Amino acid sequence: MWQIVLYVVLAALAAVYIYPFLVQVATSFKTNDGAAVDPVSLIPSPFTWAAYEQLFLRSDFPTWFANSAIVTVLVTIGRVFFNSLAGYALARLRFRGRGIVFAALVAVMAVPTVVLLIPKFLVINQLGMYDSYAGMVLPLLVDAAGVFIMKNFFESIPASVEEQARIDGAGTFRIFWSVVLPMARPALITIVILSFQGSWNELSHFVISTQSPELTTLTKGVASLASGQLSQGSQYPIKLAAAAIMTIPVAVVFFIFQRRIMNASEGAVKE
Amino acid sequence: MTAVSTPSRRAGSSGLRRGEAAAGWIFTLPVLIILGVFLLIPVLMALWVSFSDWNGRGSPFAGDVGFVGGENYAAITTGGGLAERDFGIALRNNAWYVLLVVPLQTALSLFLAVLVNRAVLRGRGFFRTAFYFPSVTSTVAITVLWLFLFSTSGAINQVLSWIGINGPNWFNEPSGVVHNLLGVFGVTSGPEALTQGTFLGVSWWDWLAGPSVAMSAFVLMAVFTTSGTFMLLFIAALQNLSGDVDEAAMVDGANGWQRFWRVTLPQLKPTLFTVLTLGLIGCWQVFDQIYTGTQGGPGKTTLTPAYLSYNSAFISQEWGQGAAIAFVLFVIIVVFTILQRFLLRDRPVSRRRARQYEVRPAARKGTAR
């Protein structure tokens, strides 16, 4: 009896969490009138590809998609490399000032991002990087949280592994690159997932660092769609189609790495 | 091997570890430079701008940019003009948002975690995925979806109409829900004490208006998108609890409810603190959804300090005021975080209670769960 109540509650909750996304996809195949007349239905009638045609053939949507992809790839590569370099140094290398570097990173993590909108614009503008890929990508290349994740992981690798390589005459970078980094795959995957999600979904940084249409990312473009550009009236099918396509890459990454994402901190608990 | 496994003793320039200090700095340099240039220097520049009359043209350090002292801060806190009123309204809106979202998302995510954490539950992977999925998608995409669901002819109003409720035009409805509730009981205007007095250019009566209907839709959205993330944190914490304490309480005759409140919850305190702090910090930074959705409307009732800061600087070209708002927001977030740490600090009572339960069951390890 108890058990049945539990499942009913869970199923109802799951429906509340999933149904909006099903409606989103369904509506993207509806006509404008269809979306207004029957917003709850999951079966588009009449069924139409019009929204997708409009997006891909008669709008800047492909440009937005390309920009998001470029930025996301660059940011992810940068974060994986720089965060793991710094994480390794903080975990393993003894150098004067390490404590200060660490304290500075902790302090940096505490600064709320929204507070940085105007400050970031000022510096990007001052450096002549406004409205360029450099201004979009460079500030996102490292993140303090990622450094911590890498640092924690490197601390868990036994030191004897590196000592062996050191005795064989390998330099510090070589030990890092060919011995320790390959062992850090689980942590690297975590960084890849986090920076992929983070930069793909980033909005505010692109709002303040770019203005030209050629540099518009998906988030910025879809946000402008939402406030009525490109379309007369409400035109929900187009907006929802754009939002749905935008969700696909993160959804794919999510489902591929699902176990790692969901069980990130559970360790060896068996199911 | 035993000698080399204690590397900390061999610091500096001796033998094998030669060049390590240089490598350490070289390895951390990219991170330090990027964070320094795009985080530390910007904050200092913005601090200067918040005390200047820079108008957005040229460099903020050019000769014609003047130092105006606390003028920008005064304009938004005591100016008596539109800037003060807008800031007051934005604070009012965001305060209600925090007041509703933080407790709701914390309670819901804990509830989901407890439900999903049951060992006997079938399909818990599915349920976790369902609850977590909204957290993965971007705020922009979810906002677009929300604008549709909560539109006049949208799914929410459709469902409400099935049970005979005529839903509002959510994102165009500026009336506050507390005022609306009072209106049901015939109270449409506040007592003079509340309507006369003002704080930050907004009357006390309007401070108490509650979130507007439009803002309430954003509240629901925030709970929808964040509960999954926090659920994962609670699940991880629940998995780390040893079953022994719970079992001891069971032996002592505590029922499920009592065990949850007096045994499980006190042990979840560190996670609870994390969730509340993250929630609080996030809720004071509402920007993406406002930018995408309502841009502060209707009637400024979804204006938030973060959006106002952006709007003042980039749209109205009041850079000094925009920066000043950002710094006030920063202070608010820091103060709340410290306050929370203080309120949720470990009190001796709960620790003693936990210890009472901890002593006994050590022998029964293994039979748990």
PDB file of N, CA, C and O in Angstrom, chain B residues 122-180:
ATOM      1  N   ARG B 122      12.215   0.595  -7.547  1.00  0.00           N
ATOM      2  CA  ARG B 122      12.493   0.211  -8.920  1.00  0.00           C
ATOM      3  C   ARG B 122      12.548   1.461  -9.796  1.00  0.00           C
ATOM      4  O   ARG B 122      11.824   2.416  -9.575  1.00  0.00           O
ATOM      5  N   GLY B 123      13.406   1.429 -10.788  1.00  0.00           N
ATOM      6  CA  GLY B 123      13.458   2.515 -11.773  1.00  0.00           C
ATOM      7  C   GLY B 123      13.931   3.826 -11.192  1.00  0.00           C
ATOM      8  O   GLY B 123      13.549   4.891 -11.655  1.00  0.00           O
ATOM      9  N   ARG B 124      14.768   3.760 -10.160  1.00  0.00           N
ATOM     10  CA  ARG B 124      15.165   5.041  -9.577  1.00  0.00           C
ATOM     11  C   ARG B 124      16.107   5.812 -10.486  1.00  0.00           C
ATOM     12  O   ARG B 124      16.166   7.022 -10.426  1.00  0.00           O
ATOM     13  N   GLY B 125      16.815   5.086 -11.358  1.00  0.00           N
ATOM     14  CA  GLY B 125      17.642   5.778 -12.345  1.00  0.00           C
ATOM     15  C   GLY B 125      16.793   6.663 -13.233  1.00  0.00           C
ATOM     16  O   GLY B 125      17.127   7.814 -13.499  1.00  0.00           O
ATOM     17  N   PHE B 126      15.634   6.123 -13.642  1.00  0.00           N
ATOM     18  CA  PHE B 126      14.720   6.895 -14.475  1.00  0.00           C
ATOM     19  C   PHE B 126      14.225   8.145 -13.753  1.00  0.00           C
ATOM     20  O   PHE B 126      14.240   9.240 -14.294  1.00  0.00           O
ATOM     21  N   PHE B 127      13.813   7.963 -12.492  1.00  0.00           N
ATOM     22  CA  PHE B 127      13.270   9.106 -11.758  1.00  0.00           C
ATOM     23  C   PHE B 127      14.322  10.187 -11.539  1.00  0.00           C
ATOM     24  O   PHE B 127      14.065  11.377 -11.693  1.00  0.00           O
ATOM     25  N   ARG B 128      15.532   9.751 -11.187  1.00  0.00           N
ATOM     26  CA  ARG B 128      16.599  10.731 -11.005  1.00  0.00           C
ATOM     27  C   ARG B 128      16.853  11.510 -12.282  1.00  0.00           C
ATOM     28  O   ARG B 128      16.999  12.720 -12.272  1.00  0.00           O
ATOM     29  N   THR B 129      16.902  10.780 -13.409  1.00  0.00           N
ATOM     30  CA  THR B 129      17.137  11.436 -14.694  1.00  0.00           C
ATOM     31  C   THR B 129      16.030  12.449 -14.981  1.00  0.00           C
ATOM     32  O   THR B 129      16.304  13.577 -15.388  1.00  0.00           O
ATOM     33  N   ALA B 130      14.799  12.041 -14.728  1.00  0.00           N
ATOM     34  CA  ALA B 130      13.671  12.933 -14.990  1.00  0.00           C
ATOM     35  C   ALA B 130      13.788  14.219 -14.171  1.00  0.00           C
ATOM     36  O   ALA B 130      13.606  15.316 -14.699  1.00  0.00           O
ATOM     37  N   PHE B 131      14.132  14.073 -12.899  1.00  0.00           N
ATOM     38  CA  PHE B 131      14.186  15.254 -12.032  1.00  0.00           C
ATOM     39  C   PHE B 131      15.406  16.115 -12.329  1.00  0.00           C
ATOM     40  O   PHE B 131      15.394  17.317 -12.121  1.00  0.00           O
ATOM     41  N   TYR B 132      16.465  15.479 -12.810  1.00  0.00           N
ATOM     42  CA  TYR B 132      17.692  16.236 -13.014  1.00  0.00           C
ATOM     43  C   TYR B 132      17.739  16.925 -14.376  1.00  0.00           C
ATOM     44  O   TYR B 132      18.389  17.945 -14.524  1.00  0.00           O
ATOM     45  N   PHE B 133      17.031  16.360 -15.354  1.00  0.00           N
ATOM     46  CA  PHE B 133      17.157  16.862 -16.722  1.00  0.00           C
ATOM     47  C   PHE B 133      16.962  18.381 -16.873  1.00  0.00           C
ATOM     48  O   PHE B 133      17.746  19.029 -17.572  1.00  0.00           O
ATOM     49  N   PRO B 134      15.947  18.979 -16.224  1.00  0.00           N
ATOM     50  CA  PRO B 134      15.783  20.433 -16.389  1.00  0.00           C
ATOM     51  C   PRO B 134      17.025  21.226 -15.976  1.00  0.00           C
ATOM     52  O   PRO B 134      17.260  22.321 -16.491  1.00  0.00           O
ATOM     53  N   SER B 135      17.836  20.674 -15.076  1.00  0.00           N
ATOM     54  CA  SER B 135      19.019  21.403 -14.617  1.00  0.00           C
ATOM     55  C   SER B 135      20.096  21.469 -15.688  1.00  0.00           C
ATOM     56  O   SER B 135      20.990  22.303 -15.628  1.00  0.00           O
ATOM     57  N   VAL B 136      20.049  20.546 -16.661  1.00  0.00           N
ATOM     58  CA  VAL B 136      21.092  20.485 -17.678  1.00  0.00           C
ATOM     59  C   VAL B 136      20.853  21.511 -18.779  1.00  0.00           C
ATOM     60  O   VAL B 136      21.776  22.040 -19.368  1.00  0.00           O
ATOM     61  N   THR B 137      19.590  21.765 -19.058  1.00  0.00           N
ATOM     62  CA  THR B 137      19.262  22.644 -20.178  1.00  0.00           C
ATOM     63  C   THR B 137      19.506  24.104 -19.797  1.00  0.00           C
ATOM     64  O   THR B 137      19.539  24.449 -18.628  1.00  0.00           O
ATOM     65  N   SER B 138      19.672  24.937 -20.823  1.00  0.00           N
ATOM     66  CA  SER B 138      20.022  26.328 -20.547  1.00  0.00           C
ATOM     67  C   SER B 138      18.810  27.117 -20.056  1.00  0.00           C
ATOM     68  O   SER B 138      17.666  26.795 -20.364  1.00  0.00           O
ATOM     69  N   THR B 139      19.114  28.137 -19.281  1.00  0.00           N
ATOM     70  CA  THR B 139      18.051  29.003 -18.774  1.00  0.00           C
ATOM     71  C   THR B 139      17.284  29.638 -19.928  1.00  0.00           C
ATOM     72  O   THR B 139      16.071  29.812 -19.853  1.00  0.00           O
ATOM     73  N   VAL B 140      18.006  29.974 -21.009  1.00  0.00           N
ATOM     74  CA  VAL B 140      17.340  30.615 -22.147  1.00  0.00           C
ATOM     75  C   VAL B 140      16.276  29.683 -22.728  1.00  0.00           C
ATOM     76  O   VAL B 140      15.121  30.090 -22.920  1.00  0.00           O
ATOM     77  N   ALA B 141      16.662  28.419 -22.956  1.00  0.00           N
ATOM     78  CA  ALA B 141      15.713  27.466 -23.533  1.00  0.00           C
ATOM     79  C   ALA B 141      14.511  27.265 -22.615  1.00  0.00           C
ATOM     80  O   ALA B 141      13.361  27.241 -23.065  1.00  0.00           O
ATOM     81  N   ILE B 142      14.778  27.130 -21.310  1.00  0.00           N
ATOM     82  CA  ILE B 142      13.678  26.922 -20.373  1.00  0.00           C
ATOM     83  C   ILE B 142      12.782  28.153 -20.305  1.00  0.00           C
ATOM     84  O   ILE B 142      11.564  28.045 -20.203  1.00  0.00           O
ATOM     85  N   THR B 143      13.375  29.332 -20.386  1.00  0.00           N
ATOM     86  CA  THR B 143      12.565  30.552 -20.334  1.00  0.00           C
ATOM     87  C   THR B 143      11.619  30.619 -21.532  1.00  0.00           C
ATOM     88  O   THR B 143      10.441  30.961 -21.377  1.00  0.00           O
ATOM     89  N   VAL B 144      12.151  30.280 -22.715  1.00  0.00           N
ATOM     90  CA  VAL B 144      11.306  30.271 -23.912  1.00  0.00           C
ATOM     91  C   VAL B 144      10.134  29.316 -23.707  1.00  0.00           C
ATOM     92  O   VAL B 144       8.973  29.643 -23.989  1.00  0.00           O
ATOM     93  N   LEU B 145      10.440  28.146 -23.180  1.00  0.00           N
ATOM     94  CA  LEU B 145       9.398  27.159 -22.904  1.00  0.00           C
ATOM     95  C   LEU B 145       8.377  27.710 -21.908  1.00  0.00           C
ATOM     96  O   LEU B 145       7.170  27.561 -22.075  1.00  0.00           O
ATOM     97  N   TRP B 146       8.887  28.350 -20.881  1.00  0.00           N
ATOM     98  CA  TRP B 146       8.016  28.891 -19.818  1.00  0.00           C
ATOM     99  C   TRP B 146       7.090  29.970 -20.358  1.00  0.00           C
ATOM    100  O   TRP B 146       5.926  30.047 -19.998  1.00  0.00           O
ATOM    101  N   LEU B 147       7.640  30.829 -21.248  1.00  0.00           N
ATOM    102  CA  LEU B 147       6.825  31.895 -21.840  1.00  0.00           C
ATOM    103  C   LEU B 147       5.637  31.285 -22.582  1.00  0.00           C
ATOM    104  O   LEU B 147       4.548  31.837 -22.594  1.00  0.00           O
ATOM    105  N   PHE B 148       5.893  30.128 -23.194  1.00  0.00           N
ATOM    106  CA  PHE B 148       4.811  29.447 -23.916  1.00  0.00           C
ATOM    107  C   PHE B 148       3.828  28.799 -22.937  1.00  0.00           C
ATOM    108  O   PHE B 148       2.627  28.988 -23.033  1.00  0.00           O
ATOM    109  N   LEU B 149       4.367  28.027 -21.981  1.00  0.00           N
ATOM    110  CA  LEU B 149       3.489  27.301 -21.049  1.00  0.00           C
ATOM    111  C   LEU B 149       2.579  28.261 -20.278  1.00  0.00           C
ATOM    112  O   LEU B 149       1.429  27.963 -20.008  1.00  0.00           O
ATOM    113  N   PHE B 150       3.132  29.426 -19.911  1.00  0.00           N
ATOM    114  CA  PHE B 150       2.385  30.365 -19.078  1.00  0.00           C
ATOM    115  C   PHE B 150       1.745  31.504 -19.882  1.00  0.00           C
ATOM    116  O   PHE B 150       1.377  32.524 -19.330  1.00  0.00           O
ATOM    117  N   SER B 151       1.675  31.338 -21.216  1.00  0.00           N
ATOM    118  CA  SER B 151       0.987  32.377 -21.987  1.00  0.00           C
ATOM    119  C   SER B 151      -0.519  32.248 -21.784  1.00  0.00           C
ATOM    120  O   SER B 151      -0.994  31.263 -21.227  1.00  0.00           O
ATOM    121  N   THR B 152      -1.251  33.269 -22.245  1.00  0.00           N
ATOM    122  CA  THR B 152      -2.702  33.274 -21.994  1.00  0.00           C
ATOM    123  C   THR B 152      -3.367  31.997 -22.487  1.00  0.00           C
ATOM    124  O   THR B 152      -4.188  31.400 -21.785  1.00  0.00           O
ATOM    125  N   SER B 153      -2.983  31.570 -23.695  1.00  0.00           N
ATOM    126  CA  SER B 153      -3.606  30.365 -24.246  1.00  0.00           C
ATOM    127  C   SER B 153      -2.688  29.154 -24.066  1.00  0.00           C
ATOM    128  O   SER B 153      -2.754  28.192 -24.813  1.00  0.00           O
ATOM    129  N   GLY B 154      -1.812  29.225 -23.079  1.00  0.00           N
ATOM    130  CA  GLY B 154      -0.807  28.171 -22.888  1.00  0.00           C
ATOM    131  C   GLY B 154      -1.314  26.971 -22.119  1.00  0.00           C
ATOM    132  O   GLY B 154      -2.471  26.909 -21.672  1.00  0.00           O
ATOM    133  N   ALA B 155      -0.413  26.005 -21.953  1.00  0.00           N
ATOM    134  CA  ALA B 155      -0.776  24.734 -21.344  1.00  0.00           C
ATOM    135  C   ALA B 155      -1.259  24.893 -19.899  1.00  0.00           C
ATOM    136  O   ALA B 155      -2.227  24.253 -19.478  1.00  0.00           O
ATOM    137  N   ILE B 156      -0.595  25.767 -19.135  1.00  0.00           N
ATOM    138  CA  ILE B 156      -0.957  25.917 -17.720  1.00  0.00           C
ATOM    139  C   ILE B 156      -2.401  26.393 -17.584  1.00  0.00           C
ATOM    140  O   ILE B 156      -3.197  25.825 -16.835  1.00  0.00           O
ATOM    141  N   ASN B 157      -2.733  27.452 -18.352  1.00  0.00           N
ATOM    142  CA  ASN B 157      -4.104  27.966 -18.268  1.00  0.00           C
ATOM    143  C   ASN B 157      -5.122  26.965 -18.798  1.00  0.00           C
ATOM    144  O   ASN B 157      -6.237  26.877 -18.295  1.00  0.00           O
ATOM    145  N   GLN B 158      -4.712  26.198 -19.796  1.00  0.00           N
ATOM    146  CA  GLN B 158      -5.577  25.143 -20.324  1.00  0.00           C
ATOM    147  C   GLN B 158      -5.914  24.138 -19.218  1.00  0.00           C
ATOM    148  O   GLN B 158      -7.066  23.785 -19.001  1.00  0.00           O
ATOM    149  N   VAL B 159      -4.867  23.691 -18.518  1.00  0.00           N
ATOM    150  CA  VAL B 159      -5.072  22.718 -17.445  1.00  0.00           C
ATOM    151  C   VAL B 159      -5.918  23.328 -16.331  1.00  0.00           C
ATOM    152  O   VAL B 159      -6.821  22.685 -15.782  1.00  0.00           O
ATOM    153  N   LEU B 160      -5.636  24.605 -16.000  1.00  0.00           N
ATOM    154  CA  LEU B 160      -6.415  25.269 -14.960  1.00  0.00           C
ATOM    155  C   LEU B 160      -7.896  25.351 -15.355  1.00  0.00           C
ATOM    156  O   LEU B 160      -8.777  25.222 -14.508  1.00  0.00           O
ATOM    157  N   SER B 161      -8.139  25.534 -16.657  1.00  0.00           N
ATOM    158  CA  SER B 161      -9.535  25.682 -17.097  1.00  0.00           C
ATOM    159  C   SER B 161     -10.312  24.379 -16.918  1.00  0.00           C
ATOM    160  O   SER B 161     -11.521  24.399 -16.758  1.00  0.00           O
ATOM    161  N   TRP B 162      -9.621  23.251 -16.943  1.00  0.00           N
ATOM    162  CA  TRP B 162     -10.299  21.963 -16.721  1.00  0.00           C
ATOM    163  C   TRP B 162     -10.947  21.915 -15.348  1.00  0.00           C
ATOM    164  O   TRP B 162     -11.933  21.248 -15.135  1.00  0.00           O
ATOM    165  N   ILE B 163     -10.317  22.591 -14.371  1.00  0.00           N
ATOM    166  CA  ILE B 163     -10.921  22.590 -13.041  1.00  0.00           C
ATOM    167  C   ILE B 163     -11.616  23.920 -12.766  1.00  0.00           C
ATOM    168  O   ILE B 163     -11.813  24.324 -11.625  1.00  0.00           O
ATOM    169  N   GLY B 164     -11.957  24.610 -13.862  1.00  0.00           N
ATOM    170  CA  GLY B 164     -12.811  25.780 -13.728  1.00  0.00           C
ATOM    171  C   GLY B 164     -12.114  27.064 -13.303  1.00  0.00           C
ATOM    172  O   GLY B 164     -12.758  28.029 -12.899  1.00  0.00           O
ATOM    173  N   ILE B 165     -10.782  27.076 -13.358  1.00  0.00           N
ATOM    174  CA  ILE B 165     -10.080  28.303 -12.994  1.00  0.00           C
ATOM    175  C   ILE B 165      -9.715  29.072 -14.252  1.00  0.00           C
ATOM    176  O   ILE B 165      -9.189  28.504 -15.210  1.00  0.00           O
ATOM    177  N   ASN B 166      -9.993  30.365 -14.239  1.00  0.00           N
ATOM    178  CA  ASN B 166      -9.642  31.202 -15.366  1.00  0.00           C
ATOM    179  C   ASN B 166      -8.257  31.797 -15.112  1.00  0.00           C
ATOM    180  O   ASN B 166      -8.102  32.765 -14.386  1.00  0.00           O
ATOM    181  N   GLY B 167      -7.245  31.170 -15.703  1.00  0.00           N
ATOM    182  CA  GLY B 167      -5.875  31.575 -15.428  1.00  0.00           C
ATOM    183  C   GLY B 167      -5.560  32.979 -15.902  1.00  0.00           C
ATOM    184  O   GLY B 167      -6.179  33.482 -16.836  1.00  0.00           O
ATOM    185  N   PRO B 168      -4.589  33.629 -15.242  1.00  0.00           N
ATOM    186  CA  PRO B 168      -4.221  34.990 -15.620  1.00  0.00           C
ATOM    187  C   PRO B 168      -3.341  35.003 -16.867  1.00  0.00           C
ATOM    188  O   PRO B 168      -2.894  33.956 -17.326  1.00  0.00           O
ATOM    189  N   ASN B 169      -3.087  36.173 -17.382  1.00  0.00           N
ATOM    190  CA  ASN B 169      -2.125  36.343 -18.462  1.00  0.00           C
ATOM    191  C   ASN B 169      -0.755  36.503 -17.788  1.00  0.00           C
ATOM    192  O   ASN B 169      -0.222  37.599 -17.674  1.00  0.00           O
ATOM    193  N   TRP B 170      -0.217  35.382 -17.330  1.00  0.00           N
ATOM    194  CA  TRP B 170       0.903  35.346 -16.384  1.00  0.00           C
ATOM    195  C   TRP B 170       1.960  36.419 -16.561  1.00  0.00           C
ATOM    196  O   TRP B 170       2.195  37.230 -15.670  1.00  0.00           O
ATOM    197  N   PHE B 171       2.625  36.408 -17.711  1.00  0.00           N
ATOM    198  CA  PHE B 171       3.784  37.295 -17.854  1.00  0.00           C
ATOM    199  C   PHE B 171       3.398  38.751 -18.152  1.00  0.00           C
ATOM    200  O   PHE B 171       4.254  39.589 -18.359  1.00  0.00           O
ATOM    201  N   ASN B 172       2.087  39.035 -18.190  1.00  0.00           N
ATOM    202  CA  ASN B 172       1.669  40.422 -18.372  1.00  0.00           C
ATOM    203  C   ASN B 172       0.904  40.933 -17.157  1.00  0.00           C
ATOM    204  O   ASN B 172       0.244  41.965 -17.225  1.00  0.00           O
ATOM    205  N   GLU B 173       0.977  40.211 -16.054  1.00  0.00           N
ATOM    206  CA  GLU B 173       0.160  40.556 -14.894  1.00  0.00           C
ATOM    207  C   GLU B 173       1.047  41.109 -13.764  1.00  0.00           C
ATOM    208  O   GLU B 173       1.746  40.362 -13.099  1.00  0.00           O
ATOM    209  N   PRO B 174       1.034  42.427 -13.576  1.00  0.00           N
ATOM    210  CA  PRO B 174       1.941  43.036 -12.596  1.00  0.00           C
ATOM    211  C   PRO B 174       1.448  42.999 -11.153  1.00  0.00           C
ATOM    212  O   PRO B 174       2.202  43.365 -10.254  1.00  0.00           O
ATOM    213  N   SER B 175       0.193  42.573 -10.913  1.00  0.00           N
ATOM    214  CA  SER B 175      -0.307  42.662  -9.535  1.00  0.00           C
ATOM    215  C   SER B 175       0.405  41.665  -8.631  1.00  0.00           C
ATOM    216  O   SER B 175       0.737  40.557  -9.028  1.00  0.00           O
ATOM    217  N   GLY B 176       0.645  42.087  -7.393  1.00  0.00           N
ATOM    218  CA  GLY B 176       1.332  41.235  -6.427  1.00  0.00           C
ATOM    219  C   GLY B 176       0.406  40.180  -5.862  1.00  0.00           C
ATOM    220  O   GLY B 176      -0.773  40.442  -5.645  1.00  0.00           O
ATOM    221  N   VAL B 177       0.934  38.995  -5.602  1.00  0.00           N
ATOM    222  CA  VAL B 177       0.059  37.909  -5.152  1.00  0.00           C
ATOM    223  C   VAL B 177      -0.453  38.131  -3.730  1.00  0.00           C
ATOM    224  O   VAL B 177      -1.572  37.743  -3.411  1.00  0.00           O
ATOM    225  N   VAL B 178       0.349  38.768  -2.883  1.00  0.00           N
ATOM    226  CA  VAL B 178      -0.130  39.035  -1.519  1.00  0.00           C
ATOM    227  C   VAL B 178      -1.281  40.047  -1.569  1.00  0.00           C
ATOM    228  O   VAL B 178      -2.312  39.873  -0.909  1.00  0.00           O
ATOM    229  N   HIS B 179      -1.101  41.077  -2.388  1.00  0.00           N
ATOM    230  CA  HIS B 179      -2.191  42.049  -2.557  1.00  0.00           C
ATOM    231  C   HIS B 179      -3.443  41.385  -3.120  1.00  0.00           C
ATOM    232  O   HIS B 179      -4.552  41.662  -2.673  1.00  0.00           O
ATOM    233  N   ASN B 180      -3.236  40.499  -4.101  1.00  0.00           N
ATOM    234  CA  ASN B 180      -4.383  39.809  -4.691  1.00  0.00           C
ATOM    235  C   ASN B 180      -5.120  38.967  -3.661  1.00  0.00           C
ATOM    236  O   ASN B 180      -6.340  38.904  -3.631  1.00  0.00           O
TER     237      ASN B 180
END
